[in-house]
Coordinates of C-alpha atoms in Angstrom, one line a residue:
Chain A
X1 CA 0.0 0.0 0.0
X2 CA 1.4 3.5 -0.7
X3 CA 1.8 5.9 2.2
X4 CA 0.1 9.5 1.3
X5 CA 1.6 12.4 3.4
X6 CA -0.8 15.3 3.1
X7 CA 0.6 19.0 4.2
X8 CA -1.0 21.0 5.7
X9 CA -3.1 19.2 8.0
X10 CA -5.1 21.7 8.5
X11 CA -4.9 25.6 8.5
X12 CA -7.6 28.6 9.0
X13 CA -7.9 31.7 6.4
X14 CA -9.0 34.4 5.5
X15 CA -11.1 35.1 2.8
X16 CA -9.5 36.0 -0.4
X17 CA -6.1 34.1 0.4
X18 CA -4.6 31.2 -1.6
X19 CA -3.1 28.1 0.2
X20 CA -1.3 25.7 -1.5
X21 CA -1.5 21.8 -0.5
X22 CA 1.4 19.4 -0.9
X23 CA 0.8 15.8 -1.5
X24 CA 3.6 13.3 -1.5
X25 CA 3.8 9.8 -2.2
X26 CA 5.9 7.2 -1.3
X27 CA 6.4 5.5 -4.7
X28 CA 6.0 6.7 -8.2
X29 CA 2.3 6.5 -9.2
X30 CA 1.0 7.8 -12.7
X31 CA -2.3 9.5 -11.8
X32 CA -2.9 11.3 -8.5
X33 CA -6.2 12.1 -7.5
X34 CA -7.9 15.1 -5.9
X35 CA -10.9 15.0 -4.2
X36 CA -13.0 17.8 -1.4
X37 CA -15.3 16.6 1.0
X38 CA -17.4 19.5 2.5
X39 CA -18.5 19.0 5.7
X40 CA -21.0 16.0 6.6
X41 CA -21.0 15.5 2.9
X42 CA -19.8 12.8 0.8
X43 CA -16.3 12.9 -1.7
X44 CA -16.2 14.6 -4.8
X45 CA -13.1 14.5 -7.7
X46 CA -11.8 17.9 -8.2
X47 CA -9.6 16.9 -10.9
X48 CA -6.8 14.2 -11.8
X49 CA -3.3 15.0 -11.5
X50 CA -0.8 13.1 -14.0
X51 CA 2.7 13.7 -14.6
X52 CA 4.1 15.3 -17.8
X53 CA 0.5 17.3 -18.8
X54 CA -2.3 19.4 -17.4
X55 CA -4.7 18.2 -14.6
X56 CA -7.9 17.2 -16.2
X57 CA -10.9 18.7 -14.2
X58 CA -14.5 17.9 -13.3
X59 CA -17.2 19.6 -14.4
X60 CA -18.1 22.5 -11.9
X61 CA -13.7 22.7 -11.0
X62 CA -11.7 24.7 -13.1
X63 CA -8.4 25.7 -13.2
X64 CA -8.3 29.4 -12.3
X65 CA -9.7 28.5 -8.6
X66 CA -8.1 24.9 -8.0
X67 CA -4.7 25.1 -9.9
X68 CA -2.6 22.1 -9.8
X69 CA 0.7 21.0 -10.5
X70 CA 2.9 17.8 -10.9
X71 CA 6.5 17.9 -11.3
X72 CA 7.0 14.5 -11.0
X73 CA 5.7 11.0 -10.6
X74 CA 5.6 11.4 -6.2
X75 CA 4.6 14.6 -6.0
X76 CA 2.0 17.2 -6.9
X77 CA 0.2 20.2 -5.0
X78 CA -3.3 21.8 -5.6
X79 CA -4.0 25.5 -4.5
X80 CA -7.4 26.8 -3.8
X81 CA -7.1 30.3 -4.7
X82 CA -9.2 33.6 -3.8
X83 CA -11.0 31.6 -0.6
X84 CA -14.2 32.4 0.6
X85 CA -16.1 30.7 3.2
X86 CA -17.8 27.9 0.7
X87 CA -14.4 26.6 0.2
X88 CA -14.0 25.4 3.7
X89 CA -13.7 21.4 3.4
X90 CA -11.3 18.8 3.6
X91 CA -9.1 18.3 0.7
X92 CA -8.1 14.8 -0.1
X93 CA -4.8 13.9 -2.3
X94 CA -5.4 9.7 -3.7
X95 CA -3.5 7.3 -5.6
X96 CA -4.4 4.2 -7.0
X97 CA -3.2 0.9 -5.7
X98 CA -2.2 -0.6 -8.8
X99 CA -2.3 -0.1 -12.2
X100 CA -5.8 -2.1 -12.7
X101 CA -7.2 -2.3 -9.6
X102 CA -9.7 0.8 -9.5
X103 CA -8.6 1.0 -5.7
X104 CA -7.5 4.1 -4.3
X105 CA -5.9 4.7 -1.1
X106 CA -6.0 8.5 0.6
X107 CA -3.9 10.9 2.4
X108 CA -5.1 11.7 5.6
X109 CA -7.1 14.8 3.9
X110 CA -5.9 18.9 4.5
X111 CA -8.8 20.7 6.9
X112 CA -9.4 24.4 5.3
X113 CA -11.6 26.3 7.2
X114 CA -12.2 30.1 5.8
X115 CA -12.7 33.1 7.7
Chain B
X1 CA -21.0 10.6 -15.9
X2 CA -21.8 8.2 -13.4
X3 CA -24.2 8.9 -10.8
X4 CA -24.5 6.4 -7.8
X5 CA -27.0 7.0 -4.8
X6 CA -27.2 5.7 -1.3
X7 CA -29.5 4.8 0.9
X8 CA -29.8 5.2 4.2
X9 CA -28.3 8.2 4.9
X10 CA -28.5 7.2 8.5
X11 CA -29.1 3.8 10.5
X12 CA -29.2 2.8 14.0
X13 CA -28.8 -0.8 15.1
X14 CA -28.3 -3.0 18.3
X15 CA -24.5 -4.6 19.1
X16 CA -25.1 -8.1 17.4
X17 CA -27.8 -7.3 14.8
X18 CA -27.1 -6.6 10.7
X19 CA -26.8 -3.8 8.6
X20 CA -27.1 -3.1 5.3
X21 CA -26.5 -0.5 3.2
X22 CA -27.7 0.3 -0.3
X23 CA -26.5 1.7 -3.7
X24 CA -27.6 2.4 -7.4
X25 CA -25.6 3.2 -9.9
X26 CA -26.2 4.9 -13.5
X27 CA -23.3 4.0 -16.0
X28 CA -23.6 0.5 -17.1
X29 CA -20.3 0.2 -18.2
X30 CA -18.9 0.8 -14.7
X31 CA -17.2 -2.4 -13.4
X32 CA -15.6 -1.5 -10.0
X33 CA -17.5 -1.1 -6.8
X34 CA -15.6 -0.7 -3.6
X35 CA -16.7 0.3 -0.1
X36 CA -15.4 2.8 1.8
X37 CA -15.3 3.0 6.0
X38 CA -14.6 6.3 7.1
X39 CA -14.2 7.2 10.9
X40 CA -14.4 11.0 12.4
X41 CA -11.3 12.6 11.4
X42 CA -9.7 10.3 9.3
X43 CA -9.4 9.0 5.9
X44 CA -11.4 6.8 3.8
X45 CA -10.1 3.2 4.5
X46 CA -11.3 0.6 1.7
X47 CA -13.2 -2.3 3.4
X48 CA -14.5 -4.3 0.7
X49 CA -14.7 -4.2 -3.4
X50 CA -16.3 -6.3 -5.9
X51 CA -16.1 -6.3 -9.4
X52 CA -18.8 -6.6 -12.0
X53 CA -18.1 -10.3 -13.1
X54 CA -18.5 -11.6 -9.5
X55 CA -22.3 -11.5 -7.7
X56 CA -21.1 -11.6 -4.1
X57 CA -17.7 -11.4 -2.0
X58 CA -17.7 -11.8 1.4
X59 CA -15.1 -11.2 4.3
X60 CA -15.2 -12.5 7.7
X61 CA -18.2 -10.1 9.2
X62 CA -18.7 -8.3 5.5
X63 CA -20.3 -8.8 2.6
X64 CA -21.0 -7.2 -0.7
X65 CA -23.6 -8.1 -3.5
X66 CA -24.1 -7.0 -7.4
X67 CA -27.1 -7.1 -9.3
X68 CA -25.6 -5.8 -12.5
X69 CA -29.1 -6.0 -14.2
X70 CA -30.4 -3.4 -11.8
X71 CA -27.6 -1.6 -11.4
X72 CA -27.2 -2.1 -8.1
X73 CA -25.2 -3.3 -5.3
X74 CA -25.4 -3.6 -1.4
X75 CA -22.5 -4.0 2.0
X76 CA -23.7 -6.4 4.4
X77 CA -22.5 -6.2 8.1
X78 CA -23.1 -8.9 10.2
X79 CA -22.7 -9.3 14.3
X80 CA -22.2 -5.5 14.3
X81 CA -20.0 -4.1 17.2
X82 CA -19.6 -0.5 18.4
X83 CA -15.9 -0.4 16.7
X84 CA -18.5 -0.5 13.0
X85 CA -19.6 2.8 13.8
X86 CA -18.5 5.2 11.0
X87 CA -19.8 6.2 7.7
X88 CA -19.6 4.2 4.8
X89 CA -19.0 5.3 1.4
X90 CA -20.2 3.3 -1.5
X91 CA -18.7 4.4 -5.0
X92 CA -18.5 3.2 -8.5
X93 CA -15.9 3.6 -11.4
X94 CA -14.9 2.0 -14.6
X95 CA -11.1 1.0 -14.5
X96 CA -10.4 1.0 -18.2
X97 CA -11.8 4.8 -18.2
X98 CA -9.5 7.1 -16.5
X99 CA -10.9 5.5 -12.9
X100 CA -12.4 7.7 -11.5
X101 CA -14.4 7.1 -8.7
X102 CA -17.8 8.4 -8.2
X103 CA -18.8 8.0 -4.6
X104 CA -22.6 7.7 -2.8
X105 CA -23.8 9.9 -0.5
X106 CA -22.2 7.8 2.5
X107 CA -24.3 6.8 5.5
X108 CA -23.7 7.4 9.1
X109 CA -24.2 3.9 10.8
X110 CA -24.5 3.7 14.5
X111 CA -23.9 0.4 16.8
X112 CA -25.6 0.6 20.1
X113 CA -25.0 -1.3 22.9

């Protein structure tokens, strides 16, 4: 199983900030995965993250507001930019198990609560 | 895109007795359908998965069934014990498509004593 190391945990800001997550894995993985969870709600895919080209977004996520980037095959970082309150949730990085296996493990998730 | 709903969205039962949790999905051509157990404050942990050429899997106190006709498919938790408690996640994705999974709504189970 891959170990996920999310940073930061958690942090509190102010409206109109950015904040930039780190996510890094413990093995190379080609697609990382990022996903919010507002609070008492379920998990929904922001966008996925792969190596060598742009993230590729859900519908209702663009870039502008949720920029991400992925230097290399362990690594990546997504940034919510221009906060307001409605952006306060739990950020999740994932990665997929194996190659075939549809199974995703997470990072422990980055708490954002906006002021 | 795929759509997959969850019911309930909260259930109550004794130490001992069963629960079961239910899910629909939309996109036929999904094939993977895990179960996700997530506690207050941490991560989603995979409990359980089955894929769409199997009907049931089971594991020691868990179980999950797929009715690929309807579209659906359902966790079973027998002899529930307090340590259950937590909200599952069900979620569905097609892993020669990019997979992506779509998660349910997730339900908040609760094991009394």
């Amino acid at each position: 199983s891959a170990v996920i190391s999310q940073k930061p945990s958690r942090d509190i800001c102010q409206r109109g900030t950015s904040l930039t997550i780190q996510c890094q894995v413990d093995s190379q993985v080609t697609m990382m995965f990022w996903y919010r969870q507002q609070p008492g709600q379920s998990l929904t895919l922001i966008a996925t993250a792969n190596q060598g080209s742009e993230a590729t977004y859900e519908s209702g996520f663009v870039i502008d507001k949720f920029p991400i980037s992925r230097p290399n095959l362990t690594f990546s970082t997504l940034t919510v930019s221009n906060m307001s309150p409605e952006d306060s949730s739990i950020y999740l990085c994932s990665v997929l198990a194996g190659a075939y296996t549809g199974e995703l493990f997470f990072g422990e998730g980055s708490r954002l609560t906006v002021l | 895109g795929e759509n997959v709903e969850q019911h309930p969205s909260t259930l109550s039962v004794q130490e001992g007795d069963s629960a079961v949790i239910k899910c629909t999905y939309s996109d036929s051509a999904s094939n993977y359908f895990p179960w996700y157990k997530q506690e207050l404050g941490k991560r989603p942990q995979l409990i359980i998965d089955i894929r769409s050429n199997v009907g049931e899997k089971k594991d020691q106190r868990i179980a999950v069934t797929l009715n690929k006709t309807a579209k659906h498919f359902s966790l079973h938790i027998t002899e529930t014990q307090p340590e259950d408690s937590a909200v599952y996640f069900c979620a569905a994705s097609f892993t020669g498509g990019g997979n992506k999974l779509t998660f349910g709504t997730g339900t908040q189970l609760k094991v009394e004593l």
